[in-house]
Structure formats: structure tokens, C-alpha cells
């Protein structure tokens, strides 16, 4: 079951018009970046009343307070009041940041997210997590707040580069691994180039929704969604400033899932053959990212900033079996280094 | 009745220790400014476990994103996790801003407010309004979030200058005017220099709490708390950059209440003698602030940014009778200018 506010739609323009019909917003802003302005704006423009276009620069490096200031200023300059609406048209950066700006503008106005990447459709569309990065730490400043609507359309995916599709796919794999073994088996035969994404996304969002519903503010079970992210985020952050080695979110999470599956074997007795299956599927899709031993210590340092930690102890979500995860598993530094060493030592397929 | 999380306490140190007892916070930060560090920190220091002192500069002009960045950075540098606590020791600026920083740090950690001014004790202690100013607009960026506890002690008031006490008293008058006529009558015989503030604050907070409980996110009735603030905030904002003419919040609200009581007569038929009574009480306590006619237009412009406006129309809360207010009364520019002219034309008492 999808959450109340999330809909998979064929035509985003029709869906947006239906949402706006009968609602009386005093003003509407549309937040875009240069990519979504070019590729996605034409798909929804017709549905919007007269609106303010707020254009920001794409990229995780712009998901910060400075860009928020630009968005808040645009709303302020246009005298947006508390009955105004913000529509976020873009991937995770725009949804998280545009949502955060709306949720904090005059202590919160309505916003609608139109996720345009596979990653944001399966991940950011559920759970109401909003926020921005702060001095190198991902999603460090933010709030929990649900959009009035999330309209998911695979029309938006048609203009995405394959690498972006593959990045989003990592979260789909994750949802299957932590909560739906049979979906994992189905995904193994999926061809990323020809997949029917509307169906796959709907299934994956439903898995996430079930987890989130049971724990809206991340006190417990929801933490299993962090599988792959303790080490994955640390890797992503480490390579954020590296021009060549830069990883997309899903690519880092793919590496993180391998590391944390390895630790699941060590600490929770996950079956070796499940680890092999995971490594095989993930490396087939993503290959292996080169992580030199010289970087291990700094990556381990980064895991200390994870939001799920408690009292300076790194807390991870690990797999008990295929399709079942557990949370608040304490990891020590040696284990994190060991997992990175395991990953770096995997044989490269030719 | 006070809200669940608010307590009037004799000894703030004992109360804080009682709060912390049995709760397991991984770290504690105490946010102070140079005044509360000197005057109030000694009153609670003994109750705190080992803690991080986050010192900011006092003053509304520092209630901004730049100071938030300092606070977020301090928490980040000390690796605060989601089970850490922020204790805000100060007036409205510290409570609103320290609360906002806590409510957005890693999407929200616990915080406790120890309001040290009369204004913050009666006003900011109830309602969960948090936020900061943005490019000249008061509380423009923020969220609603209740502190885990608000501990109110009149011990803190003993070090306050009289002008600060008087500023806070404006909100006490306001609560009486909008919702408790008999409290208004009691206040008329109050001597601000010798008042038993614990009792007065408890009564006033209970009035506010009753209003807020019926409307936690300000969709309706809660808007009556804005009485005096539509014009009062506009006056306060206008004089923010004026070194001599600078007004404390309550002083501006006192002027705003006179202006809006005048409009209550014009628009809602409030009795003339009630207006006279209000003018007499307020001018006795506050005198009259000189507002030259040349400033009227700019002040009227400022009212357009009020958060309670809708679709570019200024919405105010006005009095129907003594002790009863109504909200969403549209004010046009001419009316606002007329009210400012009324205020500026009041005879100065000698």
C-alpha cells in the first residue's frame, strides 16, 4: 500500500491539475534546476496557474544553507503568505531542500514534490525527511514533514542518463534486501535498460511505506532503511570533493551494502551464500569502486557523524537473513575498517 | 491550566536536575549569551552534568542564520547525536533560535527552555513557535516544535533591568485584553516594581495555553494572540536599525495594541471607554513613542509581511469587547495609516 499522499501517475500534468483543483493557494512557486527546467518543466507547465519559477543550480554541493537563502528570499520577495504553495520539480536535492524551505518558511507552508529521478521516486518520496547538507555532513540540518502530495511519474525518467537510473536502483535493491526476499528474486532478472519502472517503483515504495508507517520519526524499525548507508554515506561524503572519484548516491550505497552485508555475516550470522548472491548482483550492476587503503581511516571517521549513532558508537542496520534486517547494531572502528578491506579486496570481474 | 511541558518552579537548578534524572542524554549543550552566562548560568550550573557551553551574542540582530550556523557547528564539532540535549538559557532570542537549531539538527533533537526574561516566560514558553529573523523579517524562518520542558523561575527575573520587565508585561496585558477581562482589572492595580511575578506569569501562561491548545498550528483561534502585533511588529521592525529610537518588543507591542484597539472601535464597535481605559493603562506604563508622520508609509509596508496575512491582505486580530478578540479582520492601508495617525496624535501626559 502506498501512503495517502503518494500517487503513481501516468501523466504528471493531469495529476498536478487534479491536485490544484479546488485548493485555493494564494501563490505558487515552482522550484527547478537547469536540468528539470529543460526536461521536466514542459511536462507540467500547462497544469500550473501563474507561478514564480525559482531556479537553483543542480548538484548535491548546492544542497546547502546558501541555496536555501536564495529560495527563502524568492518567496519573501514575492510576498508569499502562509496559504501559498511550493512545488518541487526535481530529484532528491530539490525535494529535500525545497521541502525544507517550504516547511520552515513562516513556520511551514504547503508543498508538493514531483520526484524526477528514480532515486527520489523510491526513496525521498516516502517518509517526510527533509533537509540540507551542512559543512560536509549530509542531511545534517532538516525536519520531518510530509508533502501535501507526491506525484510519481515515469515520464520524468525518460530523460535521465543511465547512470542516474542505476543509482536509484540501489535503493530498490535495498528495500528488497531488508524487507522483501521475493522482490529481491524478481529484481535479479530485471533489465535496467528496459524495466517497467512504474511497477517496480510502486512495489518498492510500498515496502518503504510499510516500514516508515510503523515508525514515522525514526525511533526504531525505520532505522533498517539505513542498511548500506552507515558505510555508504561515509564513502559518498569522502569522495564528495574528489572530481574524478565522485560517486552518485546509489553507487556509494551499493558499495555500502556490500560492506554491511559482509558485517552481517560476521556479526549476525547471515549465510555466506546470501552474501555471495548480494555481491554478485551488486557488482554486476555497479562494478567495484576503487577505494585505496589510504582512504579507509578518513571514511571510518565519517561514519561517526551518522545520525543513527548514539553516544559516539556507530549504529548500523544489518541483515539477519535475506529480506530481514535489524537495527542498532554497534560497529567498532576495527569492524568498519575490516569491511572496507573486504570490499577493496573483492576480485574485479572482467 | 499550564501545558504539560511547562512548570513554574522556585529553584531552577532543582527543577533542571529533576528533569535530567532518569533521562539518558548522550551529551548536553547549554546555549547562553553574555548576559545569561553572567547572571543565570550560576543558578543552574550545579544541576548540569558535563556540558558544552555554546555562547552567542545577545540581541535580536543576532537571531539569524549566521548565529544558527555557529550553534549547529558547535553541536557538530562535539559530535552531538540524536539522543543529545540542548538547554536554552535566555530570553526569546535564545529560546526561539536555540530551539530552532535543536529542532532542525539531525532533523530534531530534544531541547529544554529556561526562559530568563518576563517576555519569554509569558510568551515564548507556550506554543512551540521557534525560529529566526530573515533579512529584516521577524521569525520568518522557523518551525513549530514543543520543548521537552519549559522551566519558568522568577529567580531569573531578579537581574533584569526594569525596562525588560516592562517589555514582557505587554504580553501579559495582551493576554488579559484578548481573553480574560477580570485579569485585566487585576493588572490595573499591579505595581510593576514589586509584583509577585510567579503568580502573574502562571495566570498569563494559562490564558495563552488555553488559546494555543485549541489551535496548535495557528489555523484559527490562535491568531487572536496576534493582537497588537500586526502594527506592533511593523513598528518594531522599522526601528530595528535606528540606534536611538530602538524599541523593545513589548514597547512596540504596547504601541501596536493602542493602534489596534483604535481600529477595534472603528471596525468592530469596541466601546470608546474601553479604548480610553486601554490607552490610559498602556501610556501610564509605557508613555508614548514618537512616530513621525514621515515613517508611516514604511511602517504600513512592513505590515504586508505579517505571517497571518492572506493573499496580500493584511489580517489582524482585533477586540470585540474587553476580554474577547476576533481574528482575520482585513485591514487596508488607509486604516493602518489612520491608526498610526491616531497613536501619534495622542496627548503626551506630563
mmCIF file of C-alpha atoms in Angstrom, chain B:
data_model
loop_
_atom_site.group_PDB
_atom_site.id
_atom_site.type_symbol
_atom_site.label_atom_id
_atom_site.label_comp_id
_atom_site.label_asym_id
_atom_site.label_seq_id
_atom_site.Cartn_x
_atom_site.Cartn_y
_atom_site.Cartn_z
ATOM 1 C CA UNK B 1 -4.066 25.062 33.396
ATOM 2 C CA UNK B 2 -0.460 25.066 32.289
ATOM 3 C CA UNK B 3 0.643 22.886 29.364
ATOM 4 C CA UNK B 4 2.170 19.506 30.286
ATOM 5 C CA UNK B 5 5.685 20.585 29.467
ATOM 6 C CA UNK B 6 5.620 23.925 31.325
ATOM 7 C CA UNK B 7 6.337 24.301 35.023
ATOM 8 C CA UNK B 8 6.593 27.311 37.313
ATOM 9 C CA UNK B 9 9.473 26.474 39.635
ATOM 10 C CA UNK B 10 11.058 28.115 42.667
ATOM 11 C CA UNK B 11 14.545 26.817 42.162
ATOM 12 C CA UNK B 12 15.632 26.317 38.535
ATOM 13 C CA UNK B 13 18.602 24.164 39.478
ATOM 14 C CA UNK B 14 16.493 21.675 41.436
ATOM 15 C CA UNK B 15 13.928 21.578 38.633
ATOM 16 C CA UNK B 16 16.532 21.007 35.959
ATOM 17 C CA UNK B 17 18.161 18.222 37.946
ATOM 18 C CA UNK B 18 14.760 16.588 38.384
ATOM 19 C CA UNK B 19 14.189 16.778 34.647
ATOM 20 C CA UNK B 20 17.547 15.229 33.821
ATOM 21 C CA UNK B 21 17.207 12.498 36.433
ATOM 22 C CA UNK B 22 16.409 9.233 34.765
ATOM 23 C CA UNK B 23 16.725 10.620 31.253
ATOM 24 C CA UNK B 24 19.711 9.347 29.380
ATOM 25 C CA UNK B 25 21.127 12.038 27.174
ATOM 26 C CA UNK B 26 24.404 11.264 25.434
ATOM 27 C CA UNK B 27 25.536 14.907 25.559
ATOM 28 C CA UNK B 28 24.217 18.218 26.822
ATOM 29 C CA UNK B 29 24.772 21.692 25.375
ATOM 30 C CA UNK B 30 23.825 24.893 27.169
ATOM 31 C CA UNK B 31 23.125 27.898 24.961
ATOM 32 C CA UNK B 32 23.744 31.261 26.654
ATOM 33 C CA UNK B 33 24.545 34.839 25.729
ATOM 34 C CA UNK B 34 26.956 37.111 27.588
ATOM 35 C CA UNK B 35 24.173 38.266 29.932
ATOM 36 C CA UNK B 36 22.717 34.909 30.853
ATOM 37 C CA UNK B 37 26.189 33.430 31.160
ATOM 38 C CA UNK B 38 26.940 36.027 33.836
ATOM 39 C CA UNK B 39 23.574 36.252 35.611
ATOM 40 C CA UNK B 40 21.742 32.958 35.091
ATOM 41 C CA UNK B 41 24.337 30.277 34.419
ATOM 42 C CA UNK B 42 25.436 30.301 38.107
ATOM 43 C CA UNK B 43 21.821 29.483 39.085
ATOM 44 C CA UNK B 44 21.716 26.223 37.097
ATOM 45 C CA UNK B 45 25.308 25.177 36.575
ATOM 46 C CA UNK B 46 25.249 22.803 39.528
ATOM 47 C CA UNK B 47 22.377 20.825 38.033
ATOM 48 C CA UNK B 48 24.103 20.088 34.763
ATOM 49 C CA UNK B 49 26.301 17.115 34.001
ATOM 50 C CA UNK B 50 29.454 17.786 31.978
ATOM 51 C CA UNK B 51 28.241 20.005 29.147
ATOM 52 C CA UNK B 52 29.232 22.106 26.166
ATOM 53 C CA UNK B 53 28.704 25.836 26.628
ATOM 54 C CA UNK B 54 27.529 27.449 23.394
ATOM 55 C CA UNK B 55 27.810 31.207 23.767
ATOM 56 C CA UNK B 56 26.160 33.545 21.335
ATOM 57 C CA UNK B 57 25.858 37.311 21.244
ATOM 58 C CA UNK B 58 22.696 38.754 22.747
ATOM 59 C CA UNK B 59 20.256 40.805 20.729
ATOM 60 C CA UNK B 60 17.516 40.407 18.143
ATOM 61 C CA UNK B 61 20.004 41.418 15.420
ATOM 62 C CA UNK B 62 21.820 38.139 16.062
ATOM 63 C CA UNK B 63 18.716 35.977 15.759
ATOM 64 C CA UNK B 64 19.698 34.945 12.270
ATOM 65 C CA UNK B 65 21.092 32.156 10.113
ATOM 66 C CA UNK B 66 24.649 33.150 10.818
ATOM 67 C CA UNK B 67 24.226 32.538 14.556
ATOM 68 C CA UNK B 68 22.355 29.301 13.813
ATOM 69 C CA UNK B 69 25.352 28.213 11.787
ATOM 70 C CA UNK B 70 27.553 28.813 14.843
ATOM 71 C CA UNK B 71 25.230 26.751 17.034
ATOM 72 C CA UNK B 72 24.905 23.900 14.521
ATOM 73 C CA UNK B 73 28.683 23.908 14.105
ATOM 74 C CA UNK B 74 29.237 23.711 17.859
ATOM 75 C CA UNK B 75 26.935 20.674 18.085
ATOM 76 C CA UNK B 76 28.595 19.099 15.054
ATOM 77 C CA UNK B 77 32.117 19.685 16.329
ATOM 78 C CA UNK B 78 31.204 17.940 19.570
ATOM 79 C CA UNK B 79 29.651 15.061 17.575
ATOM 80 C CA UNK B 80 26.219 15.534 19.142
ATOM 81 C CA UNK B 81 23.934 12.658 18.159
ATOM 82 C CA UNK B 82 20.161 12.378 18.081
ATOM 83 C CA UNK B 83 19.956 11.488 21.770
ATOM 84 C CA UNK B 84 21.711 14.644 22.853
ATOM 85 C CA UNK B 85 20.011 17.570 24.587
ATOM 86 C CA UNK B 86 20.132 21.334 24.088
ATOM 87 C CA UNK B 87 19.273 23.557 27.062
ATOM 88 C CA UNK B 88 18.428 27.143 26.120
ATOM 89 C CA UNK B 89 19.119 29.615 28.901
ATOM 90 C CA UNK B 90 17.925 33.052 27.902
ATOM 91 C CA UNK B 91 15.133 35.192 26.578
ATOM 92 C CA UNK B 92 13.086 34.864 23.427
ATOM 93 C CA UNK B 93 16.049 35.101 21.095
ATOM 94 C CA UNK B 94 17.831 32.166 22.718
ATOM 95 C CA UNK B 95 14.689 30.109 23.215
ATOM 96 C CA UNK B 96 13.433 30.613 19.653
ATOM 97 C CA UNK B 97 16.802 30.237 17.976
ATOM 98 C CA UNK B 98 18.317 27.548 20.206
ATOM 99 C CA UNK B 99 15.031 25.674 19.892
ATOM 100 C CA UNK B 100 15.050 26.055 16.108
ATOM 101 C CA UNK B 101 18.622 24.795 15.931
ATOM 102 C CA UNK B 102 17.782 21.775 18.102
ATOM 103 C CA UNK B 103 14.573 21.073 16.166
ATOM 104 C CA UNK B 104 16.486 21.004 12.877
ATOM 105 C CA UNK B 105 19.794 19.439 13.986
ATOM 106 C CA UNK B 106 19.792 15.939 12.504
ATOM 107 C CA UNK B 107 16.074 16.542 11.919
ATOM 108 C CA UNK B 108 15.417 17.244 15.557
ATOM 109 C CA UNK B 109 16.883 16.561 18.974
ATOM 110 C CA UNK B 110 15.424 17.240 22.431
ATOM 111 C CA UNK B 111 15.624 20.699 23.938
ATOM 112 C CA UNK B 112 14.630 22.375 27.184
ATOM 113 C CA UNK B 113 13.939 26.074 27.532
ATOM 114 C CA UNK B 114 14.728 28.063 30.650
ATOM 115 C CA UNK B 115 13.213 31.449 29.807
ATOM 116 C CA UNK B 116 15.035 34.174 31.707
ATOM 117 C CA UNK B 117 13.049 37.273 30.732
ATOM 118 C CA UNK B 118 9.475 38.108 31.630
ATOM 119 C CA UNK B 119 8.629 38.326 27.934
ATOM 120 C CA UNK B 120 9.892 34.838 27.129
ATOM 121 C CA UNK B 121 8.293 33.421 30.290
ATOM 122 C CA UNK B 122 4.802 34.548 29.329
ATOM 123 C CA UNK B 123 5.094 34.427 25.574
ATOM 124 C CA UNK B 124 7.725 32.094 24.140
ATOM 125 C CA UNK B 125 7.159 29.458 26.826
ATOM 126 C CA UNK B 126 3.905 28.205 25.286
ATOM 127 C CA UNK B 127 3.041 27.319 21.742
ATOM 128 C CA UNK B 128 6.169 25.768 20.334
ATOM 129 C CA UNK B 129 6.924 28.593 17.950
ATOM 130 C CA UNK B 130 10.585 28.520 17.027
ATOM 131 C CA UNK B 131 12.517 30.496 14.515
ATOM 132 C CA UNK B 132 14.810 33.237 13.439
ATOM 133 C CA UNK B 133 14.624 36.538 11.614
ATOM 134 C CA UNK B 134 15.436 36.658 7.915
ATOM 135 C CA UNK B 135 16.578 39.754 6.059
ATOM 136 C CA UNK B 136 14.699 42.069 8.370
ATOM 137 C CA UNK B 137 11.543 39.977 8.784
ATOM 138 C CA UNK B 138 10.856 38.702 12.274
ATOM 139 C CA UNK B 139 10.529 34.961 12.856
ATOM 140 C CA UNK B 140 10.361 34.492 9.123
ATOM 141 C CA UNK B 141 12.063 31.083 9.121
ATOM 142 C CA UNK B 142 11.070 28.549 11.733
ATOM 143 C CA UNK B 143 9.047 25.526 12.767
ATOM 144 C CA UNK B 144 6.502 24.515 15.376
ATOM 145 C CA UNK B 145 8.025 22.160 17.939
ATOM 146 C CA UNK B 146 7.421 21.848 21.670
ATOM 147 C CA UNK B 147 10.403 21.766 24.034
ATOM 148 C CA UNK B 148 10.615 18.656 26.228
ATOM 149 C CA UNK B 149 10.305 21.027 29.157
ATOM 150 C CA UNK B 150 9.954 24.719 29.897
ATOM 151 C CA UNK B 151 11.061 25.610 33.402
ATOM 152 C CA UNK B 152 9.960 29.089 34.467
ATOM 153 C CA UNK B 153 11.538 30.656 37.519
ATOM 154 C CA UNK B 154 11.193 34.202 38.776
ATOM 155 C CA UNK B 155 14.727 33.851 40.172
ATOM 156 C CA UNK B 156 15.941 34.738 36.689
ATOM 157 C CA UNK B 157 13.938 37.973 36.637
ATOM 158 C CA UNK B 158 15.794 39.470 39.597
ATOM 159 C CA UNK B 159 18.743 40.534 37.470
ATOM 160 C CA UNK B 160 16.682 42.099 34.690
ATOM 161 C CA UNK B 161 16.612 45.865 34.062
ATOM 162 C CA UNK B 162 13.181 47.398 34.704
ATOM 163 C CA UNK B 163 12.735 48.198 31.021
ATOM 164 C CA UNK B 164 12.944 44.484 30.218
ATOM 165 C CA UNK B 165 10.341 43.649 32.850
ATOM 166 C CA UNK B 166 8.054 46.291 31.436
ATOM 167 C CA UNK B 167 8.548 44.929 27.924
ATOM 168 C CA UNK B 168 7.408 41.470 28.983
ATOM 169 C CA UNK B 169 4.444 42.941 30.782
ATOM 170 C CA UNK B 170 2.951 43.984 27.410
ATOM 171 C CA UNK B 171 2.198 40.359 26.577
ATOM 172 C CA UNK B 172 0.573 39.905 29.975
ATOM 173 C CA UNK B 173 -1.686 42.879 29.226
ATOM 174 C CA UNK B 174 -2.415 41.410 25.810
ATOM 175 C CA UNK B 175 -3.476 38.018 27.185
ATOM 176 C CA UNK B 176 -5.869 39.770 29.535
ATOM 177 C CA UNK B 177 -7.292 42.023 26.809
ATOM 178 C CA UNK B 178 -7.999 39.215 24.354
ATOM 179 C CA UNK B 179 -9.260 36.541 26.721
ATOM 180 C CA UNK B 180 -9.648 37.479 30.386
ATOM 181 C CA UNK B 181 -11.356 40.757 31.329
ATOM 182 C CA UNK B 182 -11.119 40.110 35.056
ATOM 183 C CA UNK B 183 -7.369 39.595 34.815
ATOM 184 C CA UNK B 184 -7.203 42.986 33.091
ATOM 185 C CA UNK B 185 -8.919 44.576 36.074
ATOM 186 C CA UNK B 186 -6.467 42.877 38.442
ATOM 187 C CA UNK B 187 -3.485 44.050 36.406
ATOM 188 C CA UNK B 188 -4.639 47.667 36.670
ATOM 189 C CA UNK B 189 -3.616 47.729 40.313
ATOM 190 C CA UNK B 190 -0.320 45.891 39.757
ATOM 191 C CA UNK B 191 2.882 47.681 40.707
ATOM 192 C CA UNK B 192 5.490 46.549 38.176
ATOM 193 C CA UNK B 193 8.303 47.191 40.648
ATOM 194 C CA UNK B 194 7.002 44.932 43.403
ATOM 195 C CA UNK B 195 4.814 42.407 41.590
ATOM 196 C CA UNK B 196 4.792 38.719 42.518
ATOM 197 C CA UNK B 197 5.725 37.603 39.025
ATOM 198 C CA UNK B 198 5.440 33.865 39.578
ATOM 199 C CA UNK B 199 1.696 34.236 40.209
ATOM 200 C CA UNK B 200 1.100 36.732 37.404
ATOM 201 C CA UNK B 201 3.095 34.639 34.919
ATOM 202 C CA UNK B 202 1.259 31.452 35.863
ATOM 203 C CA UNK B 203 -2.107 33.104 35.232
ATOM 204 C CA UNK B 204 -0.973 34.656 31.975
ATOM 205 C CA UNK B 205 0.621 31.463 30.647
ATOM 206 C CA UNK B 206 -2.595 29.595 31.461
ATOM 207 C CA UNK B 207 -4.587 32.057 29.329
ATOM 208 C CA UNK B 208 -2.223 31.642 26.425
ATOM 209 C CA UNK B 209 -2.170 27.879 26.829
ATOM 210 C CA UNK B 210 -5.952 27.669 26.601
ATOM 211 C CA UNK B 211 -5.892 29.591 23.344
ATOM 212 C CA UNK B 212 -2.997 27.618 21.850
ATOM 213 C CA UNK B 213 -4.351 24.199 22.844
ATOM 214 C CA UNK B 214 -7.445 24.813 20.781
ATOM 215 C CA UNK B 215 -5.316 25.542 17.708
ATOM 216 C CA UNK B 216 -1.736 24.274 17.818
ATOM 217 C CA UNK B 217 -0.655 25.256 14.269
ATOM 218 C CA UNK B 218 -2.373 28.621 14.049
ATOM 219 C CA UNK B 219 -5.147 27.860 11.611
ATOM 220 C CA UNK B 220 -7.751 29.782 13.587
ATOM 221 C CA UNK B 221 -8.344 30.959 17.138
ATOM 222 C CA UNK B 222 -4.679 31.134 17.988
ATOM 223 C CA UNK B 223 -4.446 34.116 15.691
ATOM 224 C CA UNK B 224 -6.054 36.283 18.407
ATOM 225 C CA UNK B 225 -2.660 36.160 20.122
ATOM 226 C CA UNK B 226 -1.529 38.392 17.308
ATOM 227 C CA UNK B 227 -3.489 41.288 18.781
ATOM 228 C CA UNK B 228 -1.237 44.347 18.829
ATOM 229 C CA UNK B 229 1.340 42.554 16.720
ATOM 230 C CA UNK B 230 0.246 43.395 13.170
ATOM 231 C CA UNK B 231 1.110 47.047 13.654
ATOM 232 C CA UNK B 232 3.406 46.464 16.643
ATOM 233 C CA UNK B 233 5.747 44.147 14.714
ATOM 234 C CA UNK B 234 5.779 46.589 11.818
ATOM 235 C CA UNK B 235 6.822 49.373 14.184
ATOM 236 C CA UNK B 236 9.428 47.169 15.857
ATOM 237 C CA UNK B 237 10.916 46.143 12.504
ATOM 238 C CA UNK B 238 11.002 49.724 11.292
ATOM 239 C CA UNK B 239 13.001 50.940 14.276
ATOM 240 C CA UNK B 240 15.312 47.893 14.359
ATOM 241 C CA UNK B 241 18.066 49.780 12.556
ATOM 242 C CA UNK B 242 17.554 53.038 14.410
ATOM 243 C CA UNK B 243 20.104 53.357 17.213
ATOM 244 C CA UNK B 244 18.189 55.879 19.382
ATOM 245 C CA UNK B 245 14.587 55.094 18.532
ATOM 246 C CA UNK B 246 15.052 51.353 19.040
ATOM 247 C CA UNK B 247 12.131 49.728 20.816
ATOM 248 C CA UNK B 248 11.988 46.590 22.902
ATOM 249 C CA UNK B 249 9.461 44.069 21.639
ATOM 250 C CA UNK B 250 6.899 44.805 24.343
ATOM 251 C CA UNK B 251 7.257 48.531 23.865
ATOM 252 C CA UNK B 252 6.415 48.165 20.185
ATOM 253 C CA UNK B 253 3.528 45.823 21.002
ATOM 254 C CA UNK B 254 2.210 48.323 23.549
ATOM 255 C CA UNK B 255 2.037 50.909 20.751
ATOM 256 C CA UNK B 256 0.540 48.297 18.425
ATOM 257 C CA UNK B 257 -2.181 47.455 20.972
ATOM 258 C CA UNK B 258 -3.204 51.095 21.129
ATOM 259 C CA UNK B 259 -3.371 51.311 17.324
ATOM 260 C CA UNK B 260 -5.333 48.086 17.042
ATOM 261 C CA UNK B 261 -7.695 48.966 19.902
ATOM 262 C CA UNK B 262 -8.447 52.161 17.984
ATOM 263 C CA UNK B 263 -9.212 50.070 14.871
ATOM 264 C CA UNK B 264 -11.341 47.761 17.031
ATOM 265 C CA UNK B 265 -13.566 50.749 17.815
ATOM 266 C CA UNK B 266 -13.757 51.746 14.152
ATOM 267 C CA UNK B 267 -14.315 48.289 12.697
ATOM 268 C CA UNK B 268 -15.869 46.105 15.403
ATOM 269 C CA UNK B 269 -17.637 48.650 17.565
ATOM 270 C CA UNK B 270 -15.430 48.212 20.635
ATOM 271 C CA UNK B 271 -16.716 50.676 23.214
ATOM 272 C CA UNK B 272 -14.951 54.058 23.266
ATOM 273 C CA UNK B 273 -14.481 53.864 27.033
ATOM 274 C CA UNK B 274 -12.669 50.547 26.717
ATOM 275 C CA UNK B 275 -10.294 52.196 24.259
ATOM 276 C CA UNK B 276 -9.773 55.041 26.716
ATOM 277 C CA UNK B 277 -9.104 52.581 29.525
ATOM 278 C CA UNK B 278 -6.548 50.705 27.376
ATOM 279 C CA UNK B 279 -4.839 53.906 26.235
ATOM 280 C CA UNK B 280 -4.673 55.148 29.793
ATOM 281 C CA UNK B 281 -3.182 51.947 31.220
ATOM 282 C CA UNK B 282 -0.688 51.482 28.400
ATOM 283 C CA UNK B 283 0.506 55.064 28.248
ATOM 284 C CA UNK B 284 0.865 55.108 32.025
ATOM 285 C CA UNK B 285 3.247 52.151 31.822
ATOM 286 C CA UNK B 286 4.999 52.901 28.542
ATOM 287 C CA UNK B 287 4.500 56.554 27.706
ATOM 288 C CA UNK B 288 4.237 57.296 24.022
ATOM 289 C CA UNK B 289 6.870 56.558 21.423
ATOM 290 C CA UNK B 290 7.390 59.327 18.932
ATOM 291 C CA UNK B 291 6.475 58.117 15.459
ATOM 292 C CA UNK B 292 6.921 60.895 12.884
ATOM 293 C CA UNK B 293 4.404 61.018 10.040
ATOM 294 C CA UNK B 294 7.299 60.529 7.616
ATOM 295 C CA UNK B 295 7.651 56.944 8.912
ATOM 296 C CA UNK B 296 4.010 55.914 8.483
ATOM 297 C CA UNK B 297 4.266 54.631 4.901
ATOM 298 C CA UNK B 298 7.278 52.426 5.587
ATOM 299 C CA UNK B 299 5.593 51.000 8.697
ATOM 300 C CA UNK B 300 2.459 50.263 6.678
ATOM 301 C CA UNK B 301 4.657 48.480 4.105
ATOM 302 C CA UNK B 302 6.035 46.284 6.872
ATOM 303 C CA UNK B 303 2.571 45.070 7.860
ATOM 304 C CA UNK B 304 2.337 43.376 4.460
ATOM 305 C CA UNK B 305 4.927 40.819 5.567
ATOM 306 C CA UNK B 306 2.957 39.602 8.585
ATOM 307 C CA UNK B 307 2.663 35.807 8.622
ATOM 308 C CA UNK B 308 -1.076 35.963 9.289
ATOM 309 C CA UNK B 309 -1.816 37.752 6.043
ATOM 310 C CA UNK B 310 -3.581 36.013 3.191
ATOM 311 C CA UNK B 311 -3.324 36.871 -0.490
ATOM 312 C CA UNK B 312 -1.691 40.236 0.114
ATOM 313 C CA UNK B 313 -4.414 41.415 2.502
ATOM 314 C CA UNK B 314 -3.268 42.374 5.995
ATOM 315 C CA UNK B 315 -5.146 40.266 8.542
ATOM 316 C CA UNK B 316 -5.310 41.440 12.129
ATOM 317 C CA UNK B 317 -6.795 40.291 15.419
ATOM 318 C CA UNK B 318 -8.995 42.949 16.972
ATOM 319 C CA UNK B 319 -11.064 43.308 20.147
ATOM 320 C CA UNK B 320 -14.833 42.882 20.114
ATOM 321 C CA UNK B 321 -15.113 43.681 23.810
ATOM 322 C CA UNK B 322 -12.728 43.779 26.730
ATOM 323 C CA UNK B 323 -11.538 40.163 27.143
ATOM 324 C CA UNK B 324 -12.727 38.954 23.754
ATOM 325 C CA UNK B 325 -10.881 39.166 20.450
ATOM 326 C CA UNK B 326 -11.599 38.014 16.932
ATOM 327 C CA UNK B 327 -9.216 37.248 14.060
ATOM 328 C CA UNK B 328 -8.829 37.507 10.291
ATOM 329 C CA UNK B 329 -10.072 41.081 10.224
ATOM 330 C CA UNK B 330 -8.819 42.550 6.936
ATOM 331 C CA UNK B 331 -7.112 45.916 7.281
ATOM 332 C CA UNK B 332 -6.467 48.165 4.345
ATOM 333 C CA UNK B 333 -3.585 50.574 4.061
ATOM 334 C CA UNK B 334 -5.686 53.629 4.820
ATOM 335 C CA UNK B 335 -6.828 52.065 8.104
ATOM 336 C CA UNK B 336 -3.290 51.266 9.162
ATOM 337 C CA UNK B 337 -2.178 54.817 8.370
ATOM 338 C CA UNK B 338 -5.220 56.131 10.247
ATOM 339 C CA UNK B 339 -4.312 54.094 13.330
ATOM 340 C CA UNK B 340 -0.729 55.346 13.259
ATOM 341 C CA UNK B 341 -2.060 58.910 12.981
ATOM 342 C CA UNK B 342 -4.316 58.286 15.992
ATOM 343 C CA UNK B 343 -1.389 56.996 18.041
ATOM 344 C CA UNK B 344 0.906 59.847 17.003
ATOM 345 C CA UNK B 345 -1.798 62.370 17.915
ATOM 346 C CA UNK B 346 -2.403 61.133 21.473
ATOM 347 C CA UNK B 347 -1.722 63.785 24.072
ATOM 348 C CA UNK B 348 1.540 63.277 25.916
ATOM 349 C CA UNK B 349 0.995 63.104 29.687
ATOM 350 C CA UNK B 350 3.178 65.373 31.738
#
